XYZ file of C-alpha atoms in Angstrom:
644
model
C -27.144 64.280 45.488
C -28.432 63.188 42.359
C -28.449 66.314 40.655
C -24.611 66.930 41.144
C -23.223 63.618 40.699
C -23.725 63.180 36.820
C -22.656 67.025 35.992
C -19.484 65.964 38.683
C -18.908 62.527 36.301
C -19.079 64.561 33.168
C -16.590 67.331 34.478
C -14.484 64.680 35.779
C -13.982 62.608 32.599
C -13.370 65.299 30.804
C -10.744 66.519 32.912
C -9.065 63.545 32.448
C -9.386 63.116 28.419
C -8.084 66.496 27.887
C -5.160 65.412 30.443
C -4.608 62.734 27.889
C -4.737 64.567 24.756
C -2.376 67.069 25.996
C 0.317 64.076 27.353
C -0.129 62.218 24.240
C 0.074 65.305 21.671
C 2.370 67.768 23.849
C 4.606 65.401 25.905
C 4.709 61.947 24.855
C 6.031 62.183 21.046
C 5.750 58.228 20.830
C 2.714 58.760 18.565
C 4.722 60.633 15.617
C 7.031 57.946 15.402
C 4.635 55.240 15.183
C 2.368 57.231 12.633
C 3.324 57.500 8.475
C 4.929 60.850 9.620
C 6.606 62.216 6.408
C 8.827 64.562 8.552
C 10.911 61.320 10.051
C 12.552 58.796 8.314
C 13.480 55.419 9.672
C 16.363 53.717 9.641
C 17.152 49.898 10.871
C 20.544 48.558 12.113
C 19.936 45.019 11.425
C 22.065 43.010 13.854
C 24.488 40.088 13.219
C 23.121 36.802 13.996
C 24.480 34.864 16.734
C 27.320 32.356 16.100
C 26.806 28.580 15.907
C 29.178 26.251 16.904
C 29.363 22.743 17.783
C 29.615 20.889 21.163
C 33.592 21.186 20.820
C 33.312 24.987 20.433
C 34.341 24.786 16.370
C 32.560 27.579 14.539
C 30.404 26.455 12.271
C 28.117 28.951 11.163
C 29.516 32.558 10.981
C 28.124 35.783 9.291
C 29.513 37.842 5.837
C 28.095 41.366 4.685
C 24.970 41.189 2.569
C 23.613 44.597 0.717
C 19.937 45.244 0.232
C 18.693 47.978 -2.582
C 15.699 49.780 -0.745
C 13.061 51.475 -2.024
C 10.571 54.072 -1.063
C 8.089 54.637 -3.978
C 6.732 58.078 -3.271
C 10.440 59.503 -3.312
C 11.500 57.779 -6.472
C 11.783 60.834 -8.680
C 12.616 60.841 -12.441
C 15.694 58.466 -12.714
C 17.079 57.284 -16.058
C 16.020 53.361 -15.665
C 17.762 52.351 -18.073
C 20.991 53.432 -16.533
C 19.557 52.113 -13.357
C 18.676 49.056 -14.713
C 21.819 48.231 -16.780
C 23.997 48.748 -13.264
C 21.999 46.358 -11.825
C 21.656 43.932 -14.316
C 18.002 43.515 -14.720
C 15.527 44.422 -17.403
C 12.746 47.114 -17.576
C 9.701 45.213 -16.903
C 11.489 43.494 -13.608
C 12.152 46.996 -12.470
C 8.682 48.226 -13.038
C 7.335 44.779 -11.507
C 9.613 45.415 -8.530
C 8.500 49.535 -8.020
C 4.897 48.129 -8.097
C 5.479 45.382 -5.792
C 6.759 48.316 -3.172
C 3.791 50.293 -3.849
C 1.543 47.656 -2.831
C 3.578 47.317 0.385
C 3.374 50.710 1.494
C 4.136 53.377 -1.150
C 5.575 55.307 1.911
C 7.747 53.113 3.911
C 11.123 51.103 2.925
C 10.859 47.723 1.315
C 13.598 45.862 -0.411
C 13.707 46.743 -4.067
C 16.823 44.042 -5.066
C 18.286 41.647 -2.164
C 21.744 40.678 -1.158
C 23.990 41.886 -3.604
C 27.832 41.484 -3.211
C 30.544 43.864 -2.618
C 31.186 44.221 -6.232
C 27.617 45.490 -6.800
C 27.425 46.995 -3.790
C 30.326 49.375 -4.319
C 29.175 49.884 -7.792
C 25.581 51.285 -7.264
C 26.817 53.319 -4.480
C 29.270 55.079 -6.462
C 25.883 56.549 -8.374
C 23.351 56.289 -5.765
C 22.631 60.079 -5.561
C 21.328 60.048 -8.831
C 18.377 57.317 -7.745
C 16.673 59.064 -5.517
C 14.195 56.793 -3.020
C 16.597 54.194 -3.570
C 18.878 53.689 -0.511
C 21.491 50.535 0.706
C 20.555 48.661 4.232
C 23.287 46.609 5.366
C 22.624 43.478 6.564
C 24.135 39.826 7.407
C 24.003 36.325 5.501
C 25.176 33.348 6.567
C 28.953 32.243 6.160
C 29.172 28.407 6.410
C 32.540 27.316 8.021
C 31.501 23.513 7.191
C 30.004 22.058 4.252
C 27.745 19.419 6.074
C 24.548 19.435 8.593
C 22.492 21.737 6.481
C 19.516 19.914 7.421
C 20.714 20.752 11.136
C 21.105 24.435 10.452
C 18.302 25.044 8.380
C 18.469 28.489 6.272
C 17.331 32.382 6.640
C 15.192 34.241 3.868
C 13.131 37.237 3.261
C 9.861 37.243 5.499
C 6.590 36.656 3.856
C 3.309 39.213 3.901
C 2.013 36.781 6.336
C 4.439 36.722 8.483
C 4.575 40.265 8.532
C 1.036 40.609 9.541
C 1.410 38.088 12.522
C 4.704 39.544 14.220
C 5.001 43.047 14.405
C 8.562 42.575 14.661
C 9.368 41.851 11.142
C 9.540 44.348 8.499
C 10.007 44.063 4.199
C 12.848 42.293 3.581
C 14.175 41.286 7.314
C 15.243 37.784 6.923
C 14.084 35.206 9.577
C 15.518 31.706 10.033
C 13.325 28.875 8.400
C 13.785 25.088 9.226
C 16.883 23.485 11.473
C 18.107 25.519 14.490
C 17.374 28.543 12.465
C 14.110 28.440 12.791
C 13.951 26.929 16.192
C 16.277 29.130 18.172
C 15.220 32.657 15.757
C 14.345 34.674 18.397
C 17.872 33.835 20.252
C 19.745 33.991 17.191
C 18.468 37.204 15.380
C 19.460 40.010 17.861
C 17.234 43.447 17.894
C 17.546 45.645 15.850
C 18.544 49.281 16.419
C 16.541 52.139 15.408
C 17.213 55.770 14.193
C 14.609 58.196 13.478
C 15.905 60.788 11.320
C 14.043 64.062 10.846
C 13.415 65.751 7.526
C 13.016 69.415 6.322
C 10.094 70.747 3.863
C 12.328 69.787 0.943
C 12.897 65.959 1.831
C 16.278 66.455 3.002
C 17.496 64.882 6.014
C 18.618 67.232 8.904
C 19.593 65.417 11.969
C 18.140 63.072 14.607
C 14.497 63.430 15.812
C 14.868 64.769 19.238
C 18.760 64.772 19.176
C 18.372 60.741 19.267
C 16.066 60.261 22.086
C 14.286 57.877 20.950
C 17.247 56.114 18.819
C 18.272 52.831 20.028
C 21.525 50.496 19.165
C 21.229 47.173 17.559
C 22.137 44.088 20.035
C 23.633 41.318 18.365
C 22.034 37.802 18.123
C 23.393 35.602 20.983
C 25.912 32.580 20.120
C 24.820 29.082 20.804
C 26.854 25.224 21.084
C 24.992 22.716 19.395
C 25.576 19.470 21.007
C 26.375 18.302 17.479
C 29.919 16.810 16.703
C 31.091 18.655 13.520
C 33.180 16.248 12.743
C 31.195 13.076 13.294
C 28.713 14.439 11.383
C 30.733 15.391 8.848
C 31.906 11.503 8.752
C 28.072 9.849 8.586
C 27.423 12.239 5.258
C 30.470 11.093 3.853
C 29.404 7.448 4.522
C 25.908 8.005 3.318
C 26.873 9.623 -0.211
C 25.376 7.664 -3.019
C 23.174 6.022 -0.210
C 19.466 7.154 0.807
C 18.591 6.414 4.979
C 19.610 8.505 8.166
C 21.807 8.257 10.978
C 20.922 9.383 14.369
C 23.575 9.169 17.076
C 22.565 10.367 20.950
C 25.162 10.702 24.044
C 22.600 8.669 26.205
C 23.344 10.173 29.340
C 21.998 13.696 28.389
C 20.116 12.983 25.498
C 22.335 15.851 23.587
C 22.218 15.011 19.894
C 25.721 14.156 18.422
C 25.140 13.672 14.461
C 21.646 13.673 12.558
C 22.535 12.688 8.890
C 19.903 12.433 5.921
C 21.148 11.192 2.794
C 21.085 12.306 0.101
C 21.786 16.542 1.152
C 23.424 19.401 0.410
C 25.739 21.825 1.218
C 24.605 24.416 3.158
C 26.082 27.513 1.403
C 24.026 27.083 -2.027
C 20.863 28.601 0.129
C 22.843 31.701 1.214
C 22.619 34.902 -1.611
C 20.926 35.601 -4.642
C 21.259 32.329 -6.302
C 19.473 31.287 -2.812
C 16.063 31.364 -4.711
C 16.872 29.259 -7.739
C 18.598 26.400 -5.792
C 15.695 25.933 -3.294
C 13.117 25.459 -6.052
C 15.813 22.848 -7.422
C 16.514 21.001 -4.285
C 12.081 21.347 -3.675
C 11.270 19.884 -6.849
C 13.662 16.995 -6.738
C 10.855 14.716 -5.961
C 12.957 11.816 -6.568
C 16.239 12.147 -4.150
C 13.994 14.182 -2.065
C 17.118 16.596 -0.256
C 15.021 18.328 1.617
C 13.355 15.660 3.466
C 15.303 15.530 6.865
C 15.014 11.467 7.438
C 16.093 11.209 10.381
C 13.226 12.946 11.732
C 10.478 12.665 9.279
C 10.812 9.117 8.091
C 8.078 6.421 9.505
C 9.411 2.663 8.862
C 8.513 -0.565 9.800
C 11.799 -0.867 12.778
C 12.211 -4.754 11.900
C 14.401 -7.387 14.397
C 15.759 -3.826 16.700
C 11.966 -4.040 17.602
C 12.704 -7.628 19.351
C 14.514 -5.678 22.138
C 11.157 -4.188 23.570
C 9.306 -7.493 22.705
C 11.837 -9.198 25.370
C 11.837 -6.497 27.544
C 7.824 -6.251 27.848
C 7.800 -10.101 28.385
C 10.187 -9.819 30.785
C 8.537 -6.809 33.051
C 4.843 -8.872 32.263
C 6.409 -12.070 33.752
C 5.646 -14.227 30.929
C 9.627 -15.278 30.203
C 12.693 -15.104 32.418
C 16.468 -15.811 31.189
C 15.878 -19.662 31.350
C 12.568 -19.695 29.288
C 13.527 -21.643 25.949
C 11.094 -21.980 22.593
C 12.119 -24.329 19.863
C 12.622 -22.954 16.501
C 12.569 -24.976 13.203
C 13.965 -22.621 11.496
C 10.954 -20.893 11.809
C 7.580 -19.738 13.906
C 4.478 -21.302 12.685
C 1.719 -19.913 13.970
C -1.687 -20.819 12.288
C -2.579 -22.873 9.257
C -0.831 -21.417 6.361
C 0.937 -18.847 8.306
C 4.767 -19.192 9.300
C 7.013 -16.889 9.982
C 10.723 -17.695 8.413
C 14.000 -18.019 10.680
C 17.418 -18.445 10.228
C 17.874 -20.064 13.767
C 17.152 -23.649 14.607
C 17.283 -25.499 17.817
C 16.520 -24.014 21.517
C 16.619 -20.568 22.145
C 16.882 -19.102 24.792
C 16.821 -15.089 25.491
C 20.810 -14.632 25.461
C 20.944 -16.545 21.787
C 17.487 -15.237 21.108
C 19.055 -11.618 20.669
C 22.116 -12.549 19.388
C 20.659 -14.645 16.470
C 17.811 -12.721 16.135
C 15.413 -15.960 16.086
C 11.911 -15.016 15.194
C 10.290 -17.957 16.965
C 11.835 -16.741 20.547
C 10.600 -13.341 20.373
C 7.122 -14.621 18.776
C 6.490 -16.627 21.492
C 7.491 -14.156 24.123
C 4.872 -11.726 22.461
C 2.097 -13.971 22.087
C 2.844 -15.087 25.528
C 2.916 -11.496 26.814
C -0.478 -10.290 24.912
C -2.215 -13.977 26.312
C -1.780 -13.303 29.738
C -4.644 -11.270 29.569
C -8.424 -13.142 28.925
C -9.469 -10.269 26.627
C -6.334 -9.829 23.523
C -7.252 -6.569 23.480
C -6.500 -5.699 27.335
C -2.914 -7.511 26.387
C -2.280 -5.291 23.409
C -3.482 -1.767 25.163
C -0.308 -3.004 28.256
C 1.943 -3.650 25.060
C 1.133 -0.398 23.939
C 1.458 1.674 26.995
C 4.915 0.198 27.931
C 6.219 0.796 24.468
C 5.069 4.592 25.069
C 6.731 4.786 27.745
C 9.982 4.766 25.623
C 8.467 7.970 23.820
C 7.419 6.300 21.149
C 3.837 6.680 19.192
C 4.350 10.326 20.041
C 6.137 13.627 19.131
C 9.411 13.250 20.936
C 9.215 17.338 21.670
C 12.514 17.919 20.534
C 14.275 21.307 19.427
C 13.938 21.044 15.837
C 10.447 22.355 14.252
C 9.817 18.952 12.178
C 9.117 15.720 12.896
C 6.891 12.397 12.873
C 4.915 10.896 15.861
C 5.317 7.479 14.389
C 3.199 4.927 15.543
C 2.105 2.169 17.999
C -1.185 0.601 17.946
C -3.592 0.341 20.446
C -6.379 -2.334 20.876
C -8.872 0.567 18.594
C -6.363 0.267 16.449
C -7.072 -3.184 15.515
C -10.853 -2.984 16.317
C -10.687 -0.598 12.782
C -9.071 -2.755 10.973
C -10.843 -5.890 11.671
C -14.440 -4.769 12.307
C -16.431 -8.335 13.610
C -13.327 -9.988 13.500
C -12.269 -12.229 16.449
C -8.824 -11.043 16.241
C -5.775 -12.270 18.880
C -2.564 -12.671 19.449
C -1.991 -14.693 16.045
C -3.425 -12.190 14.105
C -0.757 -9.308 14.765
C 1.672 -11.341 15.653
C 4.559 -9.782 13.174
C 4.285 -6.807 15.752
C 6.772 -9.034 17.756
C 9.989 -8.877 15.265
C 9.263 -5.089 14.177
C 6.827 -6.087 10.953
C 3.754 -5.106 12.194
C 2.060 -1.769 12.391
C 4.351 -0.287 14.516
C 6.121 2.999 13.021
C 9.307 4.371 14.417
C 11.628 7.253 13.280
C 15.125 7.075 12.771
C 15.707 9.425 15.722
C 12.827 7.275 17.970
C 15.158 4.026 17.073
C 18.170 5.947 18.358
C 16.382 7.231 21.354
C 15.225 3.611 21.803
C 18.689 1.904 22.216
C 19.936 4.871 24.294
C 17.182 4.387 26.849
C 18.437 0.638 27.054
C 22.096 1.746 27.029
C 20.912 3.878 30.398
C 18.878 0.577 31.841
C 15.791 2.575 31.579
C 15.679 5.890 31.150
C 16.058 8.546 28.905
C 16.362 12.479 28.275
C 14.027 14.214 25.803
C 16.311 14.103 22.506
C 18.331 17.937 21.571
C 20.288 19.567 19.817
C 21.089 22.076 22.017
C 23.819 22.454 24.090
C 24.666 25.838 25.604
C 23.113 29.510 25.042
C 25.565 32.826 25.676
C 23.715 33.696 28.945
C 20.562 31.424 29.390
C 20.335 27.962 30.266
C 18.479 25.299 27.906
C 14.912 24.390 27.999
C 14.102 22.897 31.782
C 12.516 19.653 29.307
C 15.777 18.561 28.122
C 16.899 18.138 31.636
C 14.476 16.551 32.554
C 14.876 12.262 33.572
C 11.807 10.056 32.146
C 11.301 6.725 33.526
C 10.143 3.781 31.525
C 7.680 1.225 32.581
C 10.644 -1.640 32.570
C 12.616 -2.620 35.937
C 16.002 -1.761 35.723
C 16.850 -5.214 36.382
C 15.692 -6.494 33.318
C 18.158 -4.550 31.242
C 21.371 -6.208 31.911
C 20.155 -9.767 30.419
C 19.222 -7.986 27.435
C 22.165 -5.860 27.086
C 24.361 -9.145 27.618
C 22.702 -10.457 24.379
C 23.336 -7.666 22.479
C 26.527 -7.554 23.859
C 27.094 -10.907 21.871
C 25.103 -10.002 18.970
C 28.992 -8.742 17.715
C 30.433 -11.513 19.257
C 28.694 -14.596 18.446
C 25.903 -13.517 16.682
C 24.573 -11.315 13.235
C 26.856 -8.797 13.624
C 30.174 -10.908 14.183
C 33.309 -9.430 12.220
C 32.103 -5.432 12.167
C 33.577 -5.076 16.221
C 36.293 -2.715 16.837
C 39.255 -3.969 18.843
C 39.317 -2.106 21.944
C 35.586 -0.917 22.161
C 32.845 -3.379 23.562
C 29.900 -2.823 21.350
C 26.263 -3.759 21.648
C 23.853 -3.597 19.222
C 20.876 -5.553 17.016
C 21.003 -6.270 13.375
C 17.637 -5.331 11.227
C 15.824 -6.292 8.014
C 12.491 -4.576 7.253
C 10.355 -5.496 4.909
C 9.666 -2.722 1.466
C 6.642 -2.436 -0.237
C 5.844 0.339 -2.711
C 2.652 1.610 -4.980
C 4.060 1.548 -8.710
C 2.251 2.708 -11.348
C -0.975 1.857 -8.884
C 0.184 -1.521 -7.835
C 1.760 -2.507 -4.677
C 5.714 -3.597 -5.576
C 7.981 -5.665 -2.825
C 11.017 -3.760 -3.257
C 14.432 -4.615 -1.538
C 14.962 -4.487 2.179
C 16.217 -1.417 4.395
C 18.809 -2.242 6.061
C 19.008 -1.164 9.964
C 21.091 -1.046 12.777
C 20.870 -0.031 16.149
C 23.856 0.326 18.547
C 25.693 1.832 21.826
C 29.342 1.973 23.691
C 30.896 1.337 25.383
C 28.589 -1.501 27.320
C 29.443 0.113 30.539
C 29.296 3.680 31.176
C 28.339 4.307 27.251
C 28.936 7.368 25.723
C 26.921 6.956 22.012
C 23.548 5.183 20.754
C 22.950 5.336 17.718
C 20.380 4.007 14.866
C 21.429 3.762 11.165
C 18.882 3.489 8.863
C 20.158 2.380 5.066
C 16.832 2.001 2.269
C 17.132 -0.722 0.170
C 20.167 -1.685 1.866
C 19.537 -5.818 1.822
C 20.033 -6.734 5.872
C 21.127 -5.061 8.846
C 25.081 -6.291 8.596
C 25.092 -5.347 5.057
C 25.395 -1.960 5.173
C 23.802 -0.026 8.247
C 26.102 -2.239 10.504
C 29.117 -1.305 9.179
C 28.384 2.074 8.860
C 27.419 1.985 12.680
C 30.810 0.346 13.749
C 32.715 3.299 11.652
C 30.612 5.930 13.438
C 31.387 4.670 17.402
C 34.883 4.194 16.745
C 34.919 7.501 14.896
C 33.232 9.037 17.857
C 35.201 7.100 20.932
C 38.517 6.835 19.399
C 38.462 10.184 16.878
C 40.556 7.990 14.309
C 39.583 4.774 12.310
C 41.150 1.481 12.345
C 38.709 -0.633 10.758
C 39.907 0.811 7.150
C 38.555 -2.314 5.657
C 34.993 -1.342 6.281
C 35.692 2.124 5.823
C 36.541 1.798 1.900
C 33.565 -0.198 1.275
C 30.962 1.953 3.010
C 32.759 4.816 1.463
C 33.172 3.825 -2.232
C 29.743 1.712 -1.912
C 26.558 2.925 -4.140
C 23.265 1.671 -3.858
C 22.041 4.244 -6.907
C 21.689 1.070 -9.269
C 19.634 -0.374 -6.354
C 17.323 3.068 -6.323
C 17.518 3.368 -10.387
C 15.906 -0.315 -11.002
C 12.483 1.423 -9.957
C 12.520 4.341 -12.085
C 10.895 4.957 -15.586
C 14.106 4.691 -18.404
C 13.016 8.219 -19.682
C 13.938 9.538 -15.900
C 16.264 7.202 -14.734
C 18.580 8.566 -17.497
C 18.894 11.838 -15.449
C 17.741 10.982 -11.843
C 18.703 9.234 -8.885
C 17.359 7.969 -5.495
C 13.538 7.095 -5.565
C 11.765 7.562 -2.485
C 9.407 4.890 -2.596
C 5.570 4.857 -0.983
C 5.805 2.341 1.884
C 2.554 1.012 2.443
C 2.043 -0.208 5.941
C 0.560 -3.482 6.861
C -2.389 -1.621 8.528
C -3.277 -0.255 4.870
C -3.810 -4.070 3.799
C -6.950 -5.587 2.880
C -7.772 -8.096 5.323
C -7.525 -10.727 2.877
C -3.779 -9.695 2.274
C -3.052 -9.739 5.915
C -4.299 -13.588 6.248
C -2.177 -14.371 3.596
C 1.250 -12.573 4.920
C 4.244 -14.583 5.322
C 6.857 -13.028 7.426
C 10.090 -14.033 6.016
C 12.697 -11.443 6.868
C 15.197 -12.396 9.691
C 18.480 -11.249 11.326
C-alpha cells in the first residue's frame, strides 16, 4: 500500500496543476488583463459623484466637467515640447519634471501628466492631440458648489497620494478621492465605480477594437446621492452672523440627533478648493496660522464650558439626593470657600434652584457640587460618580459621529486629580470651580450642543449626524440608536423651568422672540493664553446654550463666540437669531440682527498680535492653557471671578 500511495499523490497533484495551468493560460484570460500586457490598453470611465443636498432636498453640491492630460511615458515619441509646452502654458523644465514624475509611477501605465483643465484648454489641446503621442484626455468630474457656505461640512476631493495608492487597490494616478467633511466620510457612497474598457492593440501600437469583443468591459455606475440633515439655509445664516467673529455654532434637532447647522468662523467658500488654482489656495488657507480656516471649531475646539456647565452640576445633585427644588444657599455676592479663596457672584440673597439657573449664582451651584462630591467619605469616590454621570451625556469621549475629525474633550476622574496633586489631601474645595464650568472639564462646541439637546429630550439623546438619507440604503444603525443618561427623567422639568426663565427673568432677559418660548443658559469662560512664553488673561468667550420650543422642541443649539465678553453679549443674541431663523424661517428681532451682523470683534483678536503682523492679519487663535496645566501653587491662588 505504501509503495503506490506516494507515486498515486504525485500523479494526482500533477493532474491537477496542469488542470490549472491550462484554465488559467487557455480559458480564464483574467491574467492578461491584470498583467503589464502591452497588447491591451486600459481605459477608465470615471463616474460622477453622487449629489448632495440638504435635509429640504436643495442641491447643494453638484458636479461640472474636469479634463485630465494623461501620460504614458514609453509611448511618448518625439514631440516638439516647445509647441507642447506653449499650448499648455508651462515651461520646459515643469514638463520634463512632470514626464519623470510618470516614469517613476510606472513608465507603462497612465498617470496624470497636467490636471483639471477647462473647456477652453481642453478643446484647445485636443484640436492637436495627434501630434503628442502617449498623451491622451480622461474625462472626469469636479465639484460644482450650488452654495457658497458649509465648506467645512463638505470637505473637498483631490488627487490620491502614492500612499494611498498602495493601501487601496481601488485608486489609480490621478483618481480624486474626497478628503475631510462628508467627502471623506461618505467616499465610498459618493464616488461611484468606475467602468472599464480594455482595448486591444496591434504590433504597431495602434488600437484595433475591444479585447474579447468587450467581455470583460464594464460601465461606470454613478456615485449615489445623499440628504444631509443640514439646513442650507440656516447655515448659511450662522456664517453670515459669525463673519468678522472667531467661535462655532452647533445646532441639533434633539429628537433625532440630525445635525441642522455646524458653523466655524472664520471659513471659506467652498469653490476656491475645486480646479487648478485648488493647490495654491489650500496652502493659503493651511498656512494661515493666525485665522486658522481650516480648523472646523465646532468639532475640534476644547474650552473650558463656563455657567452652561451649572446645568449638569444641578442635575447630578439632584439624581445624588444632595438638593431638591426647596434647598436654598445664601450668596453674598459670592462663594467663599477656604481662606483666601472666593469665588465672585453677581447674585445676592437666597437662592434657590429655579433663581439659581436663571441668575446663574455661583454660590448655589457650588454648594450643590461640594454637597454632591461630600456625600461620599472618600472625595475621590464622589468625584469618580460625578464623572461617570457626566459621561453618560457623551461627554469625555469621541461622540462617534459621521464626520472624520473631532475632540474627545475632557472630564476628570479621581486619577485625574491624584496626578496633579501627588501627596496632596485634595477635596471638594480644591476643584471646586468644576461646579460653574471653570475647572478641568473640556467640552466641544458640538458636545455643548449635544448637552442641552439631551436636556431638551429630559434625558436622552441620539448619537450626533449629519446624515440624513442615502439613494437606496438606510443610515448607520448608531444614529438610530436611543442612549439613556444616568439622570431620572423627573429631574429635568425643574431645571428646564429655570432655564425657561433664564429669558424671562434672568441673564438672558430682552434677546426672547415673541411667539417662541425659549430656554437656555448664559456663559462666561475664563481665557488664558502663552505669549511670547508667558501665560496672558485674555478676554472672555462668550457662550450660549439653548433649545425650542420648551415643549416638544425642535432645535438645541450651543454658540460659542472667543473673546466675546459674556454669554448675552454676543453668543446670546446670535442664538435667539438662529431659533427664530430656524422655527419661524423669517426674522423679527431686526434689532439684534444688525448688531450681530455689522458687529466685529477683529480689534478684539488684533490687540494680541505683534504690530509687524497685525498690519496684515486677523483673528489670533490663542493657546488656552487649562487649569490642570497649573502649577499647584497657581491653583491655590485662583480666584474664580467670572459669572452669568
Amino acid at each position: 500500500m505504501r509503495k503506490v500511495l506516494f507515486p498515486t499523490m504525485i500523479i494526482v497533484t500533477t493532474i491537477l496543476i496542469v488542470i490549472r495551468l491550462f484554465y488559467l493560460q487557455v480559458i480564464d484570460d483574467t491574467l492578461k488583463l491584470k498583467s503589464d500586457n502591452n497588447a491591451i490598453k486600459i481605459k477608465y470611465d470615471y463616474p460622477e459623484r453622487g449629489y448632495i443636498y440638504d435635509r429640504n432636498g436643495k442641491l447643494m453640491v453638484a458636479n461640472q466637467p474636469s479634463y485630465d492630460i494623461m501620460v504614458i511615458p514609453k509611448d511618448v515619441k518625439q514631440i516638439d515640447t516647445t509647441e507642447f509646452c506653449s499650448l499648455l502654458a508651462i515651461t520646459k523644465e515643469d514638463f520634463i519634471k512632470k514626464i519623470e514624475k510618470a516614469k517613476v509611477y510606472s513608465p507603462r501605465l497612465p498617470s496624470v501628466f497636467l490636471a483639471q483643465l477647462n473647456k477652453l484648454e481642453y478643446a484647445a489641446f485636443q484640436e492637436k492631440q495627434r501630434k503628442f503621442e502617449g498623451f491622451y484626455i480622461q474625462k472626469r468630474s469636479l465639484r460644482d458648489y450650488q452654495v457658497k457656505c458649509g465648506a467645512n461640512v463638505f470637505g473637498y476631493i483631490r488627487q490620491v497620494t502614492e500612499g494611498i495608492i498602495k493601501k487601496n487597490k481601488y485608486y489609480n494616478s490621478g483618481d480624486l478621492i474626497g478628503r475631510q467633511g462628508v467627502e471623506e466620510n461618505y467616499e465610498e457612497v459618493l464616488r461611484g465605480i468606475k467602468g472599464v474598457k480594455y482595448i486591444q492593440k496591434d504590433k504597431f501600437n495602434r488600437e484595433i477594437g475591444s479585447y474579447k469583443e468587450g467581455r470583460f468591459d464594464t460601465i461606470a455606475v454613478q456615485g449615489k446621492d445623499i440628504h444631509l440633515s443640514i439646513d442650507a439655509e440656516l447655515q448659511a445664516y450662522g456664517e453670515q452672523l459669525m463673519v468678522n467673529k472667531r467661535g462655532g455654532i452647533v445646532a441639533i434637532e434633539p429628537k433625532t440627533g440630525e445635525i441642522l447647522a455646524l458653523v466655524t468662523a472664520p471659513s471659506y467658500d467652498p469653490a476656491i478648493l475645486v480646479g487648478r488654482q485648488r493647490s495654491k489656495n489650500y496652502t493659503k488657507l493651511y498656512n494661515d496660522s493666525i485665522a486658522k480656516p481650516l480648523y472646523d471649531r465646532g468639532l475640534l475646539a476644547e474650552y473650558t464650558p463656563g455657567s452652561p456647565f451649572k446645568i449638569l452640576t444641578g442635575l447630578i445633585a439632584l439624581q445624588e439626593g444632595v438638593i431638591d427644588e426647596e434647598t436654598s444657599f445664601v450668596c453674598h455676592h459670592g462663594f467663599s470657600y477656604a481662606r483666601g479663596r472666593f469665588m465672585r457672584c453677581h447674585d445676592s440673597g437666597v437662592s434657590k434652584l429655579h433663581n439659581g439657573f436663571y441668575n446663574s449664582c455661583n454660590t448655589y451651584f457650588a454648594s450643590a457640587y461640594m454637597k454632591t462630591i461630600n456625600k461620599y467619605v472618600k472625595p475621590s469616590d464622589g468625584v469618580d460618580t460625578w464623572s461617570n454621570h457626566l459621561k453618560s451625556f457623551g461627554l469625555g469621549q469621541f461622540m462617534g459621529y459621521d464626520l472624520p475629525t473631532g475632540k474627545r474633550g475632557k472630564v476628570p476622574t479621581s486619577k485625574t486629580y491624584k496626578k496633579m496633586y501627588p501627596g496632596w489631601n485634595w477635596d471638594s474645595k480644591t476643584i471646586v470651580s468644576n461646579s460653574i464650568g471653570q475647572g478641568e472639564v473640556l467640552m466641544t462646541p458640538i458636545q455643548l450642543a449635544n448637552m442641552i439637546a439631551t436636556v431638551a429630550n429630559k434625558g436622552y439623546y441620539y448619537t450626533p449626524h449629519i446624515i440624513k438619507s442615502i439613494k437606496g440604503e438606510q443610515i448607520d444603525k448608531k444614529f438610530r440608536t436611543k442612549h439613556v443618561t444616568s439622570i431620572d427623567k423627573k429631574y429635568f422639568d425643574p431645571v428646564i423651568s429655570g432655564l425657561y426663565d433664564v429669558y424671562n427673568l434672568g441673564t438672558a432677559r430682552g434677546l426672547g422672540v415673541e411667539g417662541i418660548e425659549i430656554c437656555g443658559k448664559t456663559g462666561t469662560a475664563e481665557n488664558y493664553s502663552k505669549i511670547n512664553g508667558k501665560r496672558v488673561k485674555l478676554q472672555d468667550h462668550s457662550l450660549f446654550v439653548a433649545f425650542a420650543p420648551k415643549d416638544n422642541p425642535k432645535i438645541a443649539i450651543a454658540v460659542f463666540v472667543e473673546n466675546g465678553y459674556w454669554g448675552a453679549r454676543w453668543a446670546g443674541p446670535i442664538t435667539s437669531l438662529m431659533i427664530e431663523k430656524y422655527i419661524k424661517r423669517k426674522i423679527t428681532r431686526k434689532d439684534l440682527e444688525k448688531r450681530m451682523l455689522e458687529g466685529s470683534l477683529l480689534p478684539e483678536y488684533n490687540k494680541y498680535l505683534p504690530k509687524a503682523v497685525n498690519d496684515t492679519l486677523t483673528v489670533p487663535k490663542p493657546i488656552i492653557v487649562p487649569k490642570a496645566e497649573m502649577k499647584k501653587e497657581d491653583e491655590i491662588i485662583l480666584t474664580e471671578n467670572k459669572v452669568d
